[in-house]
């Protein structure tokens, strides 16, 4: 364990181990007889004592002793001395067991249970812990128990913080002490205890403290993990913030109906094609929040005929909290034969209720507005719409030449949400702290080639860019960070996939960081299947992406090409509520589980997942790799009363639950191991609106 090789047993040790095992079997058999027959005599309890002194890991024996204690307490409830004697004996047994194995979960839990009865003195516990922590100062069981004891004694967190400092100074490699320090500081800062009112006053000293450990022994990981925690505390904004929306603040959105007016000169980035009487309003926060509803979000417009809008969290794990929320605004009844402008004003945070997963409220009231123009001639669908196939060949796309009316569909709301001087000061010290840390680690790497040092520098550079980039929307250190991850992939092949994923996140952020960068990847689709005008496609193909990042600046995208990458999942794609055409061909998606986010994309009409690895793996590992396993979300929606479970559904149940709610007219899946004639027949049954399958028109 912990890198220490096991040594083969000597013959005499093997014989002793066999004799011990035989003795343990006899004791265990007798003990189980007593347990099953509810025998709590003195002899029976002493037998369990012998068993636990031999094997402290036998949690059934600890549970038996709890039952025995309860039995004795019931018999001798009126005698305080007897109660104390019984509980003190339990404490003695626990201590004896811990001397045998002080990493025994059952023993530590049993000791907590005894002390929680309230009849035993807790004064001796810290002295006992000192003994065990001298034997192993990093034992996390002892540190966990210490937190319990300190809370029971009402010992101040400041005193405990000083204790962690002493333990760390004694041994920089004490990861458990560093961890306990992070917990104590988190509580002190959250409660704003005197001397711990602001991070600005506390964290600089902590950085200096951890530098001593890191620069003394760069190869020890304990200090590095604490530094990572400090970095998170420095960059993280506690209260949730709105960072993006669609429509964007100040935008002039044009909604085009089934037959739009000819000669529409609007920008393709502000046109949205309707096939229903509603359109989405999307809010994108910097962290997962709950409490988004008509009480906390006010939408003032003629389009909001229903004042109590239903807000839906876009989460693939059926959670009440999500980073992205969506509602639908209704169009007015009747036909509109000429352009009409509807102003929309959205207000949030004026009443408390939007709260993050960590318990912080949205604290900055915020308001933004946009305008919607309707250009509809009739509401009935055009005859034959969608009969032409969407082609993803290069010749179907042409470079887009930006026009003067092309206002950026992306905007960061972060700067707009900063209201007062205190928040600006807070922002400035965070950025200055990160810049100072960058200088320290550049110096460290100048005299030692340290893998974790390179990783930390990469994280610091990206954190600095994220904090300072909103005004220019540019990440000045992206190239350096990408090179650092390339170095790490060469230096540390055991963790190459992690570095590759981080490399992909940085590259994705670099490509989507600015409007200029996005424009260079926007192409006109020339084979538009109707007279609606040429749709705009964002091409993020051939980038070797293994993971996708934030979609906060891509909410406007209606056509997206992610082909020829190395994607195993598409987590986060559910934010793109306007998406109608999606190309995921030639990735390494291993199952339909990896496609779970598309269940939230109700506007999706054309999907290409050809030449992936769907059906090639007998065990679907995606549900263990993704943060929202299909087995925990989609499976819970199985309604036996409404779902007719035929043989096809039994064979392809994952595909069924992913695809059943979609209105696809075109689907490409050729090149996957799952594809055969039976599966194609299944698809035609599950997708009744399908007109094109693997390039062939259906009749």
XYZ file of C-alpha atoms in Angstrom, residues 256 266-273 390-392 396-403 405-407 409 515 517-529 532-540 554-561 576 578-583:
62
model
C -39.001 33.537 -39.106
C -30.966 40.307 -41.128
C -27.805 38.726 -39.787
C -27.867 34.899 -39.741
C -26.786 35.117 -36.094
C -30.009 36.824 -35.031
C -32.441 34.773 -37.138
C -34.291 31.900 -35.578
C -36.601 29.628 -37.561
C -28.507 17.739 -45.124
C -25.003 17.131 -46.482
C -21.938 17.551 -44.253
C -21.663 22.148 -49.061
C -20.176 24.956 -46.971
C -18.737 28.320 -47.936
C -16.771 30.911 -46.010
C -18.888 33.511 -44.331
C -18.038 37.149 -44.955
C -19.080 39.211 -41.970
C -21.395 42.159 -42.580
C -25.236 44.162 -39.312
C -23.559 41.118 -37.743
C -23.593 42.074 -34.110
C -24.431 36.941 -30.512
C -16.301 36.604 -31.615
C -12.291 33.347 -33.408
C -15.824 32.022 -33.810
C -16.374 33.944 -37.057
C -13.368 32.189 -38.599
C -15.162 28.865 -38.021
C -18.596 29.949 -39.248
C -19.648 28.736 -42.701
C -22.719 29.178 -44.847
C -24.545 25.965 -45.632
C -25.361 26.269 -49.350
C -27.743 23.300 -49.717
C -30.524 24.875 -47.690
C -33.653 22.715 -48.126
C -35.472 30.286 -45.653
C -31.987 31.568 -46.469
C -28.638 29.996 -45.766
C -28.220 28.676 -42.229
C -24.924 29.249 -40.418
C -22.801 26.278 -39.324
C -20.147 26.433 -36.609
C -17.390 23.961 -37.497
C -15.338 22.596 -34.598
C -22.489 29.210 -28.120
C -26.167 29.452 -27.165
C -26.934 30.978 -30.600
C -25.686 27.938 -32.573
C -28.270 26.170 -34.751
C -25.946 23.983 -36.851
C -22.819 22.403 -35.315
C -20.114 20.146 -36.752
C -27.767 24.542 -27.107
C -31.577 26.218 -30.801
C -29.570 23.328 -32.248
C -31.306 21.748 -35.253
C -28.408 20.011 -37.064
C -25.577 18.157 -35.289
C -22.671 16.187 -36.761
